[in-house]
Amino acid sequence: AGADVTNNLKNYWVKDLVFDDAYYVHLKEKYSSCVKSQTAEVELPDGTVHSVKAAPLNRCTESLFGGSDLEFSLPKMVYEGIMAANIHCRKDLFCNIILSGGNTKISGLPDLLKEHLDKILNEHHKGLNGKVVAPPERCYSPWIGGSIVGSLSCFMNTLFISKKEYEDVGPKIIHSRCIDPGDSIQC
């Protein structure tokens, strides 16, 4: 079974994801901090290493930074999210942007996010620069955070839904207990 997966991945990477040189040049010019070289080494589950063109590996970065539609870029969403916070907290939030999750491990993402965010900040808030922190264990941060929240007594007493409760009440119990609990939850 492992050989089948390896062969399928090899065929997928080598055949379906090869772009012409013009597209690679476009990516390199636009996102040079993410594209390190024209090829990248990819290790497959069976341990074999294959060399593939880097453009397919970096095309997801283009979508994170808006591509042709800058209204939906990651830096713009971070900026708008922080601007929606209390005015007294904004400076601290801009100086403490912490990346978490597996997608943040994209090569060059923290630096590129900071660069684009600083451009937005310089347009609207002269002299303010953001700080993007990318801890090495960030791909596990959502799981760590979820385990901490799940172990809190307020979660167990107010948000936890047993299988029996779900079967008795149905999906509306999630909305009534978790999404719109009425009173704010105090731990």
PDB file of C-alpha atoms in Angstrom:
ATOM      1  CA  ALA A   1       0.000   0.000   0.000  1.00  0.00           C
ATOM      2  CA  GLY A   2       2.853   2.414   0.753  1.00  0.00           C
ATOM      3  CA  ALA A   3       4.289   2.034  -2.746  1.00  0.00           C
ATOM      4  CA  ASP A   4       0.907   2.890  -4.299  1.00  0.00           C
ATOM      5  CA  VAL A   5       0.698   6.110  -2.288  1.00  0.00           C
ATOM      6  CA  THR A   6       4.280   6.987  -3.181  1.00  0.00           C
ATOM      7  CA  ASN A   7       3.753   6.404  -6.892  1.00  0.00           C
ATOM      8  CA  ASN A   8       0.490   8.360  -6.882  1.00  0.00           C
ATOM      9  CA  LEU A   9       2.115  11.290  -5.065  1.00  0.00           C
ATOM     10  CA  LYS A  10       5.091  11.224  -7.407  1.00  0.00           C
ATOM     11  CA  ASN A  11       2.821  11.248 -10.467  1.00  0.00           C
ATOM     12  CA  TYR A  12       0.684  14.030  -8.977  1.00  0.00           C
ATOM     13  CA  TRP A  13       3.636  16.254  -8.080  1.00  0.00           C
ATOM     14  CA  VAL A  14       5.646  15.667 -11.191  1.00  0.00           C
ATOM     15  CA  LYS A  15       2.890  15.661 -13.841  1.00  0.00           C
ATOM     16  CA  ASP A  16      -0.029  17.740 -12.576  1.00  0.00           C
ATOM     17  CA  LEU A  17       1.791  20.479 -10.677  1.00  0.00           C
ATOM     18  CA  VAL A  18       4.436  21.543 -13.166  1.00  0.00           C
ATOM     19  CA  PHE A  19       3.888  25.116 -14.321  1.00  0.00           C
ATOM     20  CA  ASP A  20       5.552  26.915 -17.152  1.00  0.00           C
ATOM     21  CA  ASP A  21       8.529  29.158 -16.458  1.00  0.00           C
ATOM     22  CA  ALA A  22       6.501  32.350 -16.919  1.00  0.00           C
ATOM     23  CA  TYR A  23       4.309  31.484 -13.933  1.00  0.00           C
ATOM     24  CA  TYR A  24       7.372  30.688 -11.821  1.00  0.00           C
ATOM     25  CA  VAL A  25       8.982  34.026 -12.770  1.00  0.00           C
ATOM     26  CA  HIS A  26       5.739  35.802 -11.847  1.00  0.00           C
ATOM     27  CA  LEU A  27       5.732  34.133  -8.415  1.00  0.00           C
ATOM     28  CA  LYS A  28       9.411  34.774  -7.837  1.00  0.00           C
ATOM     29  CA  GLU A  29       9.106  38.468  -8.643  1.00  0.00           C
ATOM     30  CA  LYS A  30       6.003  38.918  -6.523  1.00  0.00           C
ATOM     31  CA  TYR A  31       6.956  36.716  -3.563  1.00  0.00           C
ATOM     32  CA  SER A  32      10.714  36.347  -3.694  1.00  0.00           C
ATOM     33  CA  SER A  33      11.001  35.894   0.063  1.00  0.00           C
ATOM     34  CA  CYS A  34       8.959  32.691  -0.141  1.00  0.00           C
ATOM     35  CA  VAL A  35      10.412  31.144  -3.268  1.00  0.00           C
ATOM     36  CA  LYS A  36      13.894  29.986  -2.297  1.00  0.00           C
ATOM     37  CA  SER A  37      14.901  28.139  -5.472  1.00  0.00           C
ATOM     38  CA  GLN A  38      13.433  26.705  -8.636  1.00  0.00           C
ATOM     39  CA  THR A  39      13.296  23.199  -7.176  1.00  0.00           C
ATOM     40  CA  ALA A  40      12.541  21.709  -3.802  1.00  0.00           C
ATOM     41  CA  GLU A  41      13.238  18.307  -2.320  1.00  0.00           C
ATOM     42  CA  VAL A  42      10.083  16.485  -1.173  1.00  0.00           C
ATOM     43  CA  GLU A  43      10.317  13.338   0.932  1.00  0.00           C
ATOM     44  CA  LEU A  44       7.498  10.855   0.368  1.00  0.00           C
ATOM     45  CA  PRO A  45       6.124   8.467   3.014  1.00  0.00           C
ATOM     46  CA  ASP A  46       8.382   5.592   1.931  1.00  0.00           C
ATOM     47  CA  GLY A  47      11.471   7.776   2.417  1.00  0.00           C
ATOM     48  CA  THR A  48      12.275   8.416  -1.221  1.00  0.00           C
ATOM     49  CA  VAL A  49      13.175  11.993  -2.077  1.00  0.00           C
ATOM     50  CA  HIS A  50      12.059  13.658  -5.293  1.00  0.00           C
ATOM     51  CA  SER A  51      12.955  17.012  -6.748  1.00  0.00           C
ATOM     52  CA  VAL A  52       9.959  19.098  -7.858  1.00  0.00           C
ATOM     53  CA  LYS A  53       9.529  22.603  -9.184  1.00  0.00           C
ATOM     54  CA  ALA A  54       9.024  25.095  -6.354  1.00  0.00           C
ATOM     55  CA  ALA A  55       6.168  27.070  -7.942  1.00  0.00           C
ATOM     56  CA  PRO A  56       3.490  24.506  -7.021  1.00  0.00           C
ATOM     57  CA  LEU A  57       4.780  24.417  -3.459  1.00  0.00           C
ATOM     58  CA  ASN A  58       4.415  28.176  -3.142  1.00  0.00           C
ATOM     59  CA  ARG A  59       1.203  28.899  -5.013  1.00  0.00           C
ATOM     60  CA  CYS A  60      -0.803  28.675  -1.773  1.00  0.00           C
ATOM     61  CA  THR A  61       1.272  31.598  -0.490  1.00  0.00           C
ATOM     62  CA  GLU A  62      -0.028  33.733  -3.344  1.00  0.00           C
ATOM     63  CA  SER A  63      -3.617  33.160  -2.230  1.00  0.00           C
ATOM     64  CA  LEU A  64      -2.781  34.009   1.392  1.00  0.00           C
ATOM     65  CA  PHE A  65      -1.473  37.376   0.316  1.00  0.00           C
ATOM     66  CA  GLY A  66      -4.378  38.144  -1.963  1.00  0.00           C
ATOM     67  CA  GLY A  67      -3.055  37.291  -5.393  1.00  0.00           C
ATOM     68  CA  SER A  68      -5.037  39.589  -7.625  1.00  0.00           C
ATOM     69  CA  ASP A  69      -7.630  40.353  -4.920  1.00  0.00           C
ATOM     70  CA  LEU A  70      -5.965  42.291  -2.105  1.00  0.00           C
ATOM     71  CA  GLU A  71      -9.269  42.766  -0.275  1.00  0.00           C
ATOM     72  CA  PHE A  72      -9.043  39.200   1.043  1.00  0.00           C
ATOM     73  CA  SER A  73      -5.379  38.981   1.976  1.00  0.00           C
ATOM     74  CA  LEU A  74      -4.081  37.622   5.272  1.00  0.00           C
ATOM     75  CA  PRO A  75      -2.352  40.913   6.241  1.00  0.00           C
ATOM     76  CA  LYS A  76      -5.562  42.857   5.530  1.00  0.00           C
ATOM     77  CA  MET A  77      -7.633  40.446   7.634  1.00  0.00           C
ATOM     78  CA  VAL A  78      -5.145  40.683  10.517  1.00  0.00           C
ATOM     79  CA  TYR A  79      -5.240  44.478  10.285  1.00  0.00           C
ATOM     80  CA  GLU A  80      -9.035  44.656  10.187  1.00  0.00           C
ATOM     81  CA  GLY A  81      -9.353  42.166  13.045  1.00  0.00           C
ATOM     82  CA  ILE A  82      -7.091  44.235  15.262  1.00  0.00           C
ATOM     83  CA  MET A  83      -8.819  47.479  14.240  1.00  0.00           C
ATOM     84  CA  ALA A  84     -12.122  45.963  15.410  1.00  0.00           C
ATOM     85  CA  ALA A  85     -10.671  45.607  18.925  1.00  0.00           C
ATOM     86  CA  ASN A  86     -10.805  48.232  21.662  1.00  0.00           C
ATOM     87  CA  ILE A  87      -8.769  51.279  20.664  1.00  0.00           C
ATOM     88  CA  HIS A  88      -6.646  51.034  23.827  1.00  0.00           C
ATOM     89  CA  CYS A  89      -5.548  47.461  22.979  1.00  0.00           C
ATOM     90  CA  ARG A  90      -4.623  47.905  19.329  1.00  0.00           C
ATOM     91  CA  LYS A  91      -0.972  48.874  19.736  1.00  0.00           C
ATOM     92  CA  ASP A  92      -0.347  45.880  22.001  1.00  0.00           C
ATOM     93  CA  LEU A  93      -2.133  43.577  19.562  1.00  0.00           C
ATOM     94  CA  PHE A  94      -0.082  44.835  16.587  1.00  0.00           C
ATOM     95  CA  CYS A  95       3.078  44.167  18.617  1.00  0.00           C
ATOM     96  CA  ASN A  96       2.008  40.637  19.608  1.00  0.00           C
ATOM     97  CA  ILE A  97       0.803  38.784  16.510  1.00  0.00           C
ATOM     98  CA  ILE A  98       1.424  35.113  17.232  1.00  0.00           C
ATOM     99  CA  LEU A  99       1.173  32.583  14.411  1.00  0.00           C
ATOM    100  CA  SER A 100      -0.242  29.143  15.120  1.00  0.00           C
ATOM    101  CA  GLY A 101      -1.289  26.145  13.077  1.00  0.00           C
ATOM    102  CA  GLY A 102       0.374  24.036  10.427  1.00  0.00           C
ATOM    103  CA  ASN A 103      -0.202  26.455   7.544  1.00  0.00           C
ATOM    104  CA  THR A 104       1.983  29.035   9.270  1.00  0.00           C
ATOM    105  CA  LYS A 105       5.001  26.770   8.654  1.00  0.00           C
ATOM    106  CA  ILE A 106       5.114  27.909   5.007  1.00  0.00           C
ATOM    107  CA  SER A 107       8.660  29.011   4.315  1.00  0.00           C
ATOM    108  CA  GLY A 108       8.994  32.793   4.635  1.00  0.00           C
ATOM    109  CA  LEU A 109       5.399  33.359   5.819  1.00  0.00           C
ATOM    110  CA  PRO A 110       6.215  35.203   9.085  1.00  0.00           C
ATOM    111  CA  ASP A 111       8.567  37.657   7.358  1.00  0.00           C
ATOM    112  CA  LEU A 112       6.216  38.204   4.436  1.00  0.00           C
ATOM    113  CA  LEU A 113       3.251  38.775   6.766  1.00  0.00           C
ATOM    114  CA  LYS A 114       5.242  41.325   8.754  1.00  0.00           C
ATOM    115  CA  GLU A 115       6.392  43.086   5.596  1.00  0.00           C
ATOM    116  CA  HIS A 116       2.865  43.375   4.162  1.00  0.00           C
ATOM    117  CA  LEU A 117       1.351  44.317   7.524  1.00  0.00           C
ATOM    118  CA  ASP A 118       3.961  47.041   8.031  1.00  0.00           C
ATOM    119  CA  LYS A 119       3.027  48.499   4.622  1.00  0.00           C
ATOM    120  CA  ILE A 120      -0.622  48.680   5.695  1.00  0.00           C
ATOM    121  CA  LEU A 121       0.339  50.185   9.058  1.00  0.00           C
ATOM    122  CA  ASN A 122       2.566  52.820   7.440  1.00  0.00           C
ATOM    123  CA  GLU A 123      -0.366  53.916   5.255  1.00  0.00           C
ATOM    124  CA  HIS A 124      -2.675  54.452   8.241  1.00  0.00           C
ATOM    125  CA  HIS A 125      -0.490  54.703  11.366  1.00  0.00           C
ATOM    126  CA  LYS A 126       2.907  56.285  10.749  1.00  0.00           C
ATOM    127  CA  GLY A 127       5.660  54.958  13.001  1.00  0.00           C
ATOM    128  CA  LEU A 128       3.780  51.849  14.133  1.00  0.00           C
ATOM    129  CA  ASN A 129       5.296  48.514  13.143  1.00  0.00           C
ATOM    130  CA  GLY A 130       3.861  45.101  13.781  1.00  0.00           C
ATOM    131  CA  LYS A 131       5.664  42.231  15.429  1.00  0.00           C
ATOM    132  CA  VAL A 132       4.978  38.721  14.171  1.00  0.00           C
ATOM    133  CA  VAL A 133       6.029  35.869  16.449  1.00  0.00           C
ATOM    134  CA  ALA A 134       6.361  32.392  14.940  1.00  0.00           C
ATOM    135  CA  PRO A 135       7.190  29.897  17.713  1.00  0.00           C
ATOM    136  CA  PRO A 136       8.750  26.639  16.491  1.00  0.00           C
ATOM    137  CA  GLU A 137       5.953  24.552  18.065  1.00  0.00           C
ATOM    138  CA  ARG A 138       3.226  26.598  16.323  1.00  0.00           C
ATOM    139  CA  CYS A 139       1.873  23.653  14.363  1.00  0.00           C
ATOM    140  CA  TYR A 140       0.813  22.121  17.710  1.00  0.00           C
ATOM    141  CA  SER A 141      -0.485  25.354  19.300  1.00  0.00           C
ATOM    142  CA  PRO A 142      -4.161  24.827  18.356  1.00  0.00           C
ATOM    143  CA  TRP A 143      -4.107  21.373  19.959  1.00  0.00           C
ATOM    144  CA  ILE A 144      -2.328  22.663  23.054  1.00  0.00           C
ATOM    145  CA  GLY A 145      -4.812  25.533  23.386  1.00  0.00           C
ATOM    146  CA  GLY A 146      -7.756  23.202  22.878  1.00  0.00           C
ATOM    147  CA  SER A 147      -6.504  20.848  25.571  1.00  0.00           C
ATOM    148  CA  ILE A 148      -6.093  23.743  28.018  1.00  0.00           C
ATOM    149  CA  VAL A 149      -9.607  25.064  27.324  1.00  0.00           C
ATOM    150  CA  GLY A 150     -11.035  21.538  27.518  1.00  0.00           C
ATOM    151  CA  SER A 151      -9.507  21.010  30.950  1.00  0.00           C
ATOM    152  CA  LEU A 152     -10.982  24.200  32.461  1.00  0.00           C
ATOM    153  CA  SER A 153     -13.820  23.623  34.901  1.00  0.00           C
ATOM    154  CA  CYS A 154     -15.957  26.326  33.238  1.00  0.00           C
ATOM    155  CA  PHE A 155     -15.773  24.386  29.965  1.00  0.00           C
ATOM    156  CA  MET A 156     -16.771  21.139  31.618  1.00  0.00           C
ATOM    157  CA  ASN A 157     -19.621  22.793  33.537  1.00  0.00           C
ATOM    158  CA  THR A 158     -21.070  25.055  30.843  1.00  0.00           C
ATOM    159  CA  LEU A 159     -19.900  24.190  27.322  1.00  0.00           C
ATOM    160  CA  PHE A 160     -19.319  20.433  27.427  1.00  0.00           C
ATOM    161  CA  ILE A 161     -22.041  18.474  25.597  1.00  0.00           C
ATOM    162  CA  SER A 162     -22.374  14.763  26.220  1.00  0.00           C
ATOM    163  CA  LYS A 163     -23.368  12.325  23.504  1.00  0.00           C
ATOM    164  CA  LYS A 164     -26.662  11.659  25.332  1.00  0.00           C
ATOM    165  CA  GLU A 165     -27.503  15.386  25.471  1.00  0.00           C
ATOM    166  CA  TYR A 166     -26.781  15.711  21.742  1.00  0.00           C
ATOM    167  CA  GLU A 167     -28.939  12.697  20.925  1.00  0.00           C
ATOM    168  CA  ASP A 168     -31.794  13.974  23.148  1.00  0.00           C
ATOM    169  CA  VAL A 169     -31.828  17.601  21.979  1.00  0.00           C
ATOM    170  CA  GLY A 170     -30.149  17.463  18.567  1.00  0.00           C
ATOM    171  CA  PRO A 171     -27.826  19.964  16.838  1.00  0.00           C
ATOM    172  CA  LYS A 172     -29.615  22.995  18.321  1.00  0.00           C
ATOM    173  CA  ILE A 173     -27.936  22.278  21.667  1.00  0.00           C
ATOM    174  CA  ILE A 174     -24.607  23.399  20.165  1.00  0.00           C
ATOM    175  CA  HIS A 175     -26.059  26.786  19.232  1.00  0.00           C
ATOM    176  CA  SER A 176     -27.853  27.281  22.529  1.00  0.00           C
ATOM    177  CA  ARG A 177     -24.922  26.256  24.701  1.00  0.00           C
ATOM    178  CA  CYS A 178     -21.802  27.252  22.779  1.00  0.00           C
ATOM    179  CA  ILE A 179     -22.605  29.891  20.176  1.00  0.00           C
ATOM    180  CA  ASP A 180     -25.206  31.983  22.011  1.00  0.00           C
ATOM    181  CA  PRO A 181     -24.992  31.049  25.706  1.00  0.00           C
ATOM    182  CA  GLY A 182     -26.651  34.305  26.830  1.00  0.00           C
ATOM    183  CA  ASP A 183     -24.522  35.194  29.843  1.00  0.00           C
ATOM    184  CA  SER A 184     -20.791  35.462  29.371  1.00  0.00           C
ATOM    185  CA  ILE A 185     -18.968  32.430  30.649  1.00  0.00           C
ATOM    186  CA  GLN A 186     -16.843  33.030  33.719  1.00  0.00           C
ATOM    187  CA  CYS A 187     -14.013  30.687  34.723  1.00  0.00           C
TER     188      CYS A 187
END
